[in-house]
Amino acid sequence: MSLSYEATLAWAQAQDAADPLRDFRDEFLIPPHEGRDSYYFCGNSLGLQPRAVRAAIGAELDSWAELAVEGHFKSTLPWLDYHEFVRDDLAAVVGAKSGEVVAMNTLGVNLHLMMVSFYRPTAERHAILIEGGAFPTDRYAVESQIRFHGFDPATSLIELEGDEANGTISMAAIERALAQHGSRIALVMLPGVQYRNGQVFDLKAITELAHSHGCMVGFDLAHAVGNLPLQLHDSGADFAIWCSYKYLNAGPGAVGGAFVHERHAQSTLPRFAGWWGHDKATRFQMGPQFVPTHGADGWQLSNPPILALAPLRVSLEIFRRAGMQRLREKSLKLTGYLDWLVRTQLAEVLEIVTPQEPARRGSQLSLRVIGGRARGRDLFEYLTRHGVTGDWREPDVIRISPAPLYNRYADCLAFAEAVTSWHR
Ligand SMILES: *Cc1c(COP(=O)(O)O)cnc(C)c1O
């Protein structure tokens, strides 16, 4: 990015004033700190609350009060079809066809449901490939599925170690792992964006490579959804799962999502079934035989939590208006500015773990505090006391993620100034 950045408030405020997405910030509730807005860089952990969420939940509470069971049919947005009201916006955010996505459950539950269908180990092909240092849920889930099928994680779980300077993983390393182990790998399960170091993975290249070795491919998009434009359908991935409380701003414990590629729309692979996955046309005949509905919807278990889907509907509507391409354009500049500030102003304090090439990272920069854990904790606590919210990852990393929907260039500058005043 050949922008001429400047470390002055005048420059940052001029960028904010010229930002075509600047008005979206007003649609969010920014947590206050000592009478002013805090500097919130934690949208990669819990996105901020859209103002419209309270009324959207209130409307469903009113329907429940006034219509009770009739709300399934007569609510303004009938509950019977409620998950369908988020479908198209969700599909746009992840680059899928509308029948390939469903909002349901939470990430961990969806990961297990997807593995029930897409991890079908045999005596010859039973391994799962994940990245070393994967998020605990992902590691626990794949390990427990391996055991559930009677295999041993010691031989069936392959963890790909980082081969690049900061511990990130090159495509060449993935190629080597598949060349070596491909014939015994049943499932390749990698992130869209690695949560700890912020590295972006090339979903399409990984899928093509893994498929050429006869493996199924799934992606955990917890840190990718709402952060980067995705092309899930074109990637060819078999499945993907995500949560909606990070970049998607749908609230703590929000309803997650799943993608099932259309080639599996009428899959006869085993699945764990529930009545909401049954063919909609005959669901209420309440017959004993499960007939899955077409597409990702066929993996649903339960009638959806309406009060939890209401915020997701609101937040996805914001993404529709903002557009993932425009968000990404701003994100590249905003994170580019943060990157520039760290390199030019804070090089004695912080080193960037996240890859520097814009195509290999999203909003987040993972910043290692030079000098170790105690120093890192001291800086982190100083930032928190001064109204700068990032998050801490052991042993010495602070993750800072400017979200293009509500963060400003001036926020990035305020972060740099807070670090500088701590360092002095
Ligand atoms: C946030 C996150 C999760 C959380 O899973 P939940 O089921 O939503 O609690 C799992 N995996 C990754 C990679 C994450 O970043």
Coordinates of C-alpha atoms and ligand atoms in Angstrom, one line a residue:
M1 CA 0.0 0.0 0.0
S2 CA 1.7 3.2 -1.1
L3 CA -0.4 5.5 0.9
S4 CA 1.5 8.3 2.6
Y5 CA 0.5 7.8 6.1
E6 CA 1.2 10.4 8.8
A7 CA 1.2 10.1 12.6
T8 CA -0.8 13.3 13.2
L9 CA -4.4 13.8 14.4
A10 CA -5.0 16.2 11.6
W11 CA -4.1 13.5 9.0
A12 CA -6.1 10.8 10.8
Q13 CA -9.2 13.0 11.1
A14 CA -9.0 14.0 7.5
Q15 CA -9.0 10.3 6.5
D16 CA -12.0 9.7 8.8
A17 CA -13.9 12.6 7.3
A18 CA -13.2 11.3 3.8
D19 CA -14.1 7.7 4.6
P20 CA -17.2 6.6 2.6
L21 CA -18.2 4.1 5.4
R22 CA -17.8 6.7 8.2
D23 CA -21.5 6.9 9.1
F24 CA -21.7 3.2 10.0
R25 CA -19.9 3.9 13.3
D26 CA -23.0 5.8 14.5
E27 CA -25.0 2.6 14.1
F28 CA -23.0 1.0 16.9
L29 CA -22.8 1.5 20.7
I30 CA -19.2 2.3 21.4
P31 CA -18.4 1.4 25.1
P32 CA -17.6 4.6 27.0
H33 CA -14.4 5.3 28.9
E34 CA -14.3 8.2 31.4
G35 CA -16.8 10.2 29.5
R36 CA -15.6 9.6 26.0
D37 CA -15.7 6.8 23.5
S38 CA -13.2 4.0 24.2
Y39 CA -10.8 2.8 21.5
Y40 CA -12.2 -0.6 20.9
F41 CA -10.0 -3.1 18.9
C42 CA -11.6 -6.3 20.1
G43 CA -14.2 -6.9 17.4
N44 CA -12.3 -10.1 16.6
S45 CA -13.4 -11.4 20.0
L46 CA -16.8 -9.7 20.6
G47 CA -18.1 -7.2 18.0
L48 CA -20.0 -4.2 19.2
Q49 CA -23.8 -3.9 19.6
P50 CA -25.7 -2.4 16.7
R51 CA -28.1 0.1 18.0
A52 CA -31.0 -1.5 16.1
V53 CA -30.6 -4.8 18.0
R54 CA -32.6 -3.8 21.1
A55 CA -35.7 -2.9 19.0
A56 CA -35.4 -6.0 16.9
I57 CA -35.4 -8.2 20.1
G58 CA -38.2 -6.1 21.5
A59 CA -40.3 -6.7 18.5
E60 CA -40.0 -10.5 18.9
L61 CA -40.8 -10.1 22.7
D62 CA -43.9 -8.2 21.7
S63 CA -45.0 -10.8 19.2
W64 CA -44.5 -13.5 21.8
A65 CA -46.6 -11.4 24.3
E66 CA -49.4 -10.6 21.8
L67 CA -49.5 -13.7 19.5
A68 CA -47.9 -16.5 21.5
V69 CA -48.0 -19.6 19.5
E70 CA -49.5 -17.8 16.5
G71 CA -46.2 -15.9 16.2
H72 CA -44.9 -18.9 14.3
F73 CA -47.2 -17.8 11.4
K74 CA -48.4 -14.3 12.2
S75 CA -45.4 -12.4 13.5
T76 CA -44.1 -9.7 11.2
L77 CA -41.3 -12.1 10.4
P78 CA -42.9 -15.5 11.1
W79 CA -40.8 -17.6 13.4
L80 CA -41.4 -20.7 11.3
D81 CA -39.2 -19.3 8.6
Y82 CA -37.1 -17.0 10.7
H83 CA -33.7 -18.5 9.8
E84 CA -34.5 -17.9 6.2
F85 CA -34.6 -14.2 6.8
V86 CA -30.8 -14.2 7.4
R87 CA -30.0 -16.6 4.6
D88 CA -29.3 -14.4 1.6
D89 CA -27.2 -11.8 3.6
L90 CA -25.2 -14.6 5.2
A91 CA -24.6 -16.2 1.8
A92 CA -23.4 -12.9 0.5
V93 CA -20.9 -12.4 3.4
V94 CA -19.3 -15.8 2.8
G95 CA -19.7 -16.0 -1.0
A96 CA -22.0 -19.0 -1.1
K97 CA -25.2 -19.9 -2.9
S98 CA -28.2 -19.3 -0.6
G99 CA -29.0 -23.0 -0.2
E100 CA -25.4 -23.7 0.9
V101 CA -25.6 -21.7 4.2
V102 CA -27.6 -22.0 7.4
A103 CA -27.6 -20.0 10.6
M104 CA -27.8 -22.5 13.5
N105 CA -26.3 -23.6 16.8
T106 CA -22.9 -22.4 17.7
L107 CA -19.5 -23.0 16.1
G108 CA -18.5 -26.0 18.2
V109 CA -21.8 -27.8 17.7
N110 CA -21.7 -27.2 14.0
L111 CA -18.1 -28.4 13.8
H112 CA -19.2 -31.7 15.3
L113 CA -22.3 -32.0 13.1
M114 CA -20.2 -31.4 10.0
M115 CA -17.6 -33.9 11.1
V116 CA -20.3 -36.5 11.6
S117 CA -21.0 -36.3 7.9
F118 CA -17.6 -35.4 6.4
Y119 CA -15.2 -37.2 8.6
R120 CA -15.7 -40.8 7.7
P121 CA -12.5 -42.6 8.6
T122 CA -11.5 -45.9 7.3
A123 CA -8.6 -48.3 8.2
E124 CA -6.4 -46.8 5.5
R125 CA -7.6 -43.2 5.6
H126 CA -8.3 -42.0 9.1
A127 CA -6.2 -38.9 9.8
I128 CA -7.2 -35.3 10.3
L129 CA -4.8 -32.5 9.4
I130 CA -5.1 -29.3 11.4
E131 CA -2.7 -26.4 12.2
G132 CA -0.5 -26.6 15.2
G133 CA -1.7 -24.3 18.0
A134 CA -5.3 -24.5 16.7
F135 CA -8.1 -23.0 18.8
P136 CA -8.9 -25.3 21.7
T137 CA -12.4 -26.1 20.5
D138 CA -11.1 -27.2 17.1
R139 CA -8.4 -29.4 18.6
Y140 CA -10.7 -30.9 21.2
A141 CA -13.4 -31.5 18.6
V142 CA -11.2 -33.3 16.1
E143 CA -9.4 -35.3 18.8
S144 CA -12.7 -36.4 20.3
Q145 CA -14.1 -37.3 16.9
I146 CA -11.0 -39.4 16.2
R147 CA -11.5 -41.3 19.5
F148 CA -15.3 -41.6 18.9
H149 CA -14.5 -43.6 15.7
G150 CA -12.1 -45.8 17.6
F151 CA -8.8 -44.3 16.3
D152 CA -5.9 -42.9 18.3
P153 CA -5.1 -39.2 18.0
A154 CA -1.4 -40.1 18.4
T155 CA -1.5 -41.5 14.9
S156 CA -4.6 -39.9 13.4
L157 CA -4.1 -36.3 14.3
I158 CA -1.6 -34.5 12.2
E159 CA -0.7 -30.9 13.4
L160 CA 1.0 -28.8 10.8
E161 CA 3.8 -26.7 12.4
G162 CA 4.6 -23.2 11.3
D163 CA 7.6 -23.0 8.9
E164 CA 7.8 -19.2 8.5
A165 CA 9.7 -16.8 10.7
N166 CA 6.7 -15.8 12.9
G167 CA 5.3 -19.3 13.1
T168 CA 2.9 -18.9 10.2
I169 CA 2.4 -21.7 7.7
S170 CA 3.4 -21.5 4.1
M171 CA 1.4 -23.1 1.2
A172 CA 4.6 -25.1 0.6
A173 CA 4.3 -26.6 4.1
I174 CA 0.7 -27.7 3.4
E175 CA 1.8 -29.2 0.1
R176 CA 4.6 -31.1 1.8
A177 CA 2.3 -32.5 4.5
L178 CA -0.2 -33.7 1.9
A179 CA 2.6 -35.2 -0.2
Q180 CA 3.8 -37.1 2.8
H181 CA 0.5 -38.1 4.5
G182 CA -2.2 -37.4 1.9
S183 CA -3.2 -41.0 1.4
R184 CA -4.1 -41.4 5.1
I185 CA -5.8 -38.1 5.6
A186 CA -9.6 -38.2 5.7
L187 CA -10.1 -34.6 6.5
V188 CA -8.2 -31.3 6.1
M189 CA -9.5 -28.8 8.7
L190 CA -7.9 -25.4 8.6
P191 CA -8.9 -21.9 9.6
G192 CA -9.8 -19.0 7.2
V193 CA -7.8 -16.7 9.5
Q194 CA -5.7 -18.1 12.3
Y195 CA -7.0 -16.7 15.5
R196 CA -3.6 -16.3 17.3
N197 CA -1.4 -14.9 14.5
G198 CA -3.9 -13.5 12.1
Q199 CA -2.6 -15.4 9.1
V200 CA -5.1 -15.8 6.2
F201 CA -5.2 -19.2 4.4
D202 CA -6.0 -19.6 0.7
L203 CA -9.2 -21.7 0.9
K204 CA -9.3 -22.5 -2.8
A205 CA -5.7 -23.5 -3.2
I206 CA -6.0 -25.7 -0.1
T207 CA -9.2 -27.3 -1.2
E208 CA -7.9 -28.1 -4.7
L209 CA -4.7 -29.6 -3.2
A210 CA -6.5 -31.6 -0.5
H211 CA -9.1 -32.9 -3.0
S212 CA -6.4 -34.0 -5.4
H213 CA -5.2 -36.2 -2.5
G214 CA -8.7 -37.6 -2.0
C215 CA -9.4 -35.7 1.3
M216 CA -12.5 -33.9 2.5
V217 CA -11.9 -30.2 3.4
G218 CA -13.5 -28.1 6.0
F219 CA -12.7 -24.6 7.2
D220 CA -13.2 -22.8 10.5
L221 CA -14.1 -19.3 9.6
A222 CA -14.5 -17.9 13.1
H223 CA -12.0 -15.1 12.4
A224 CA -12.7 -14.8 8.6
V225 CA -16.4 -14.3 8.4
G226 CA -17.2 -10.6 8.2
N227 CA -13.5 -9.9 8.1
L228 CA -12.6 -10.8 4.5
P229 CA -14.7 -11.3 1.4
L230 CA -15.0 -15.0 1.0
Q231 CA -15.8 -17.1 -2.0
L232 CA -16.8 -20.3 -0.3
H233 CA -18.7 -21.8 -3.2
D234 CA -15.9 -21.2 -5.6
S235 CA -13.3 -22.5 -3.1
G236 CA -15.0 -25.9 -3.5
A237 CA -14.7 -26.6 0.2
D238 CA -16.9 -29.4 1.5
F239 CA -18.0 -27.6 4.5
A240 CA -17.3 -24.6 6.7
I241 CA -18.5 -23.4 10.1
W242 CA -18.3 -20.1 12.0
C243 CA -19.5 -18.1 14.9
S244 CA -21.3 -14.7 14.6
Y245 CA -20.2 -12.8 17.7
K246 CA -16.8 -11.7 16.4
Y247 CA -16.7 -9.6 13.2
L248 CA -20.4 -10.2 12.6
N249 CA -21.4 -8.3 15.7
A250 CA -24.4 -10.5 16.5
G251 CA -23.9 -10.6 20.2
P252 CA -22.4 -12.8 22.9
G253 CA -23.0 -16.5 22.2
A254 CA -24.8 -15.5 18.9
V255 CA -26.2 -18.2 16.6
G256 CA -23.4 -19.6 14.4
G257 CA -23.4 -20.8 10.9
A258 CA -22.5 -23.6 8.5
F259 CA -21.8 -24.0 4.8
V260 CA -22.3 -27.2 3.0
H261 CA -21.2 -27.2 -0.6
E262 CA -24.0 -27.8 -3.1
R263 CA -22.5 -31.0 -4.3
H264 CA -23.5 -32.4 -0.9
A265 CA -27.0 -30.9 -1.0
Q266 CA -28.7 -34.2 -1.2
S267 CA -25.9 -36.2 0.5
T268 CA -26.6 -39.6 1.8
L269 CA -23.7 -39.5 4.2
P270 CA -24.7 -40.2 7.8
R271 CA -25.8 -37.2 9.8
F272 CA -27.2 -36.4 13.2
A273 CA -30.8 -35.5 12.4
G274 CA -33.5 -33.4 14.0
W275 CA -37.0 -32.3 13.0
W276 CA -35.9 -28.9 11.7
G277 CA -33.7 -30.6 9.1
H278 CA -36.6 -32.6 7.8
D279 CA -38.1 -31.7 4.4
K280 CA -40.1 -28.6 5.0
A281 CA -43.0 -29.8 2.9
T282 CA -43.7 -32.8 5.2
R283 CA -42.1 -31.7 8.5
F284 CA -45.5 -31.2 10.3
Q285 CA -46.8 -34.6 9.2
M286 CA -44.5 -35.7 12.1
G287 CA -43.7 -39.0 10.4
P288 CA -41.2 -41.4 11.8
Q289 CA -38.8 -41.4 8.8
F290 CA -36.3 -38.6 8.5
V291 CA -36.2 -37.0 5.0
P292 CA -33.5 -34.3 4.9
T293 CA -34.4 -31.0 3.3
H294 CA -32.2 -30.0 0.4
G295 CA -28.9 -28.2 1.2
A296 CA -27.4 -26.9 4.4
D297 CA -30.8 -26.6 6.0
G298 CA -30.9 -30.4 6.2
W299 CA -28.3 -30.4 9.0
Q300 CA -30.5 -28.3 11.3
L301 CA -31.7 -30.0 14.5
S302 CA -34.0 -27.7 16.3
N303 CA -36.4 -24.9 15.7
P304 CA -34.2 -21.8 15.9
P305 CA -33.8 -19.4 18.9
I306 CA -35.7 -16.4 17.6
L307 CA -34.4 -13.9 20.2
A308 CA -30.9 -14.9 19.3
L309 CA -31.4 -14.7 15.5
A310 CA -32.9 -11.2 15.7
P311 CA -29.5 -9.5 16.4
L312 CA -27.9 -11.6 13.6
R313 CA -30.6 -10.4 11.2
V314 CA -29.9 -6.8 12.2
S315 CA -26.1 -7.1 11.9
L316 CA -26.2 -8.9 8.5
E317 CA -28.4 -6.1 7.2
I318 CA -25.6 -3.7 8.1
F319 CA -23.2 -5.9 6.2
R320 CA -25.5 -5.9 3.2
R321 CA -25.5 -2.1 3.1
A322 CA -21.8 -1.7 3.7
G323 CA -20.8 -4.5 1.3
M324 CA -17.8 -6.9 2.0
Q325 CA -15.8 -5.4 -0.8
R326 CA -16.0 -1.9 0.5
L327 CA -15.3 -3.1 4.0
R328 CA -12.2 -4.9 2.8
E329 CA -11.0 -1.8 1.0
K330 CA -11.3 0.2 4.1
S331 CA -9.8 -2.6 6.3
L332 CA -6.7 -2.8 4.1
K333 CA -6.1 1.0 4.6
L334 CA -7.0 1.0 8.3
T335 CA -4.9 -2.0 9.2
G336 CA -2.2 -0.7 6.8
Y337 CA -2.2 2.5 8.9
L338 CA -1.9 0.5 12.2
D339 CA 0.9 -1.6 10.6
W340 CA 2.7 1.6 9.5
L341 CA 2.4 3.2 13.0
V342 CA 3.7 0.1 14.7
R343 CA 6.7 -0.1 12.3
T344 CA 7.6 3.5 12.3
Q345 CA 6.6 4.7 15.8
L346 CA 6.6 1.6 18.1
A347 CA 9.4 -0.6 16.8
E348 CA 11.2 -0.6 20.2
V349 CA 8.1 -1.9 21.9
L350 CA 6.1 -4.2 19.5
E351 CA 6.9 -6.6 16.7
I352 CA 4.2 -7.7 14.3
V353 CA 3.6 -11.4 14.2
T354 CA 0.9 -11.3 11.4
P355 CA 2.2 -11.6 7.8
Q356 CA 2.9 -8.2 6.3
E357 CA 1.5 -8.9 2.8
P358 CA -2.1 -7.5 2.8
A359 CA -3.4 -10.5 1.0
R360 CA -2.2 -12.7 3.9
R361 CA -4.0 -10.9 6.7
G362 CA -7.4 -9.5 7.6
S363 CA -8.1 -6.7 10.1
Q364 CA -6.1 -8.1 13.0
L365 CA -2.5 -7.5 13.8
S366 CA -1.0 -9.8 16.5
L367 CA 1.7 -7.7 18.2
R368 CA 4.5 -9.4 20.3
V369 CA 5.7 -7.2 23.1
I370 CA 9.4 -7.1 23.1
G371 CA 10.9 -8.0 26.4
G372 CA 8.6 -10.8 27.4
R373 CA 5.5 -11.5 29.4
A374 CA 5.8 -9.2 32.4
R375 CA 6.5 -6.2 30.3
G376 CA 3.7 -7.3 27.9
R377 CA 1.2 -7.6 30.8
D378 CA 2.2 -4.2 32.1
L379 CA 1.6 -2.5 28.7
F380 CA -1.7 -4.4 28.2
E381 CA -3.0 -3.3 31.6
Y382 CA -1.9 0.3 30.9
L383 CA -3.8 0.3 27.6
T384 CA -6.9 -1.1 29.3
R385 CA -6.7 1.6 32.0
H386 CA -6.5 4.2 29.3
G387 CA -9.6 3.0 27.4
V388 CA -7.8 1.1 24.7
T389 CA -9.3 -2.4 24.4
G390 CA -7.3 -5.1 22.7
D391 CA -6.9 -8.7 23.9
W392 CA -4.1 -10.6 25.4
R393 CA -2.8 -14.0 24.2
E394 CA -0.2 -15.8 26.2
P395 CA 2.6 -15.5 26.6
D396 CA 3.4 -12.1 25.1
V397 CA 0.9 -11.1 22.3
I398 CA -1.6 -8.3 22.1
R399 CA -4.2 -8.7 19.4
I400 CA -5.4 -5.4 17.9
S401 CA -8.1 -5.5 15.3
P402 CA -9.5 -2.3 13.8
A403 CA -13.0 -3.1 12.5
P404 CA -13.9 -1.1 9.3
L405 CA -17.5 -0.8 10.4
Y406 CA -16.8 1.3 13.5
N407 CA -13.1 2.0 13.9
R408 CA -11.4 5.2 12.8
Y409 CA -8.0 6.1 11.7
A410 CA -7.9 8.3 14.8
D411 CA -8.5 5.2 16.9
C412 CA -5.3 3.6 15.5
L413 CA -3.4 6.8 16.2
A414 CA -4.7 6.9 19.8
F415 CA -3.5 3.3 20.2
A416 CA 0.0 4.3 19.0
E417 CA 0.0 7.3 21.3
A418 CA -1.0 5.3 24.3
V419 CA 1.8 2.8 23.6
T420 CA 4.3 5.6 23.3
S421 CA 3.2 7.3 26.5
W422 CA 3.6 4.0 28.3
H423 CA 7.1 3.5 26.8
R424 CA 8.3 7.0 27.8
Ligands
LIG1 C1 -13.9 -18.0 18.6 C2 -13.6 -19.4 18.1 C3 -14.2 -20.5 18.5 C4 -15.4 -20.5 19.5 O1 -16.3 -21.5 19.4 P1 -17.7 -21.4 20.0 O2 -18.3 -22.7 19.8 O3 -18.4 -20.2 19.3 O4 -17.6 -21.1 21.5 C5 -13.8 -21.7 17.9 N1 -12.8 -21.8 17.1 C6 -12.1 -20.7 16.7 C7 -11.0 -20.8 15.7 C8 -12.5 -19.5 17.2 O5 -11.8 -18.4 16.9

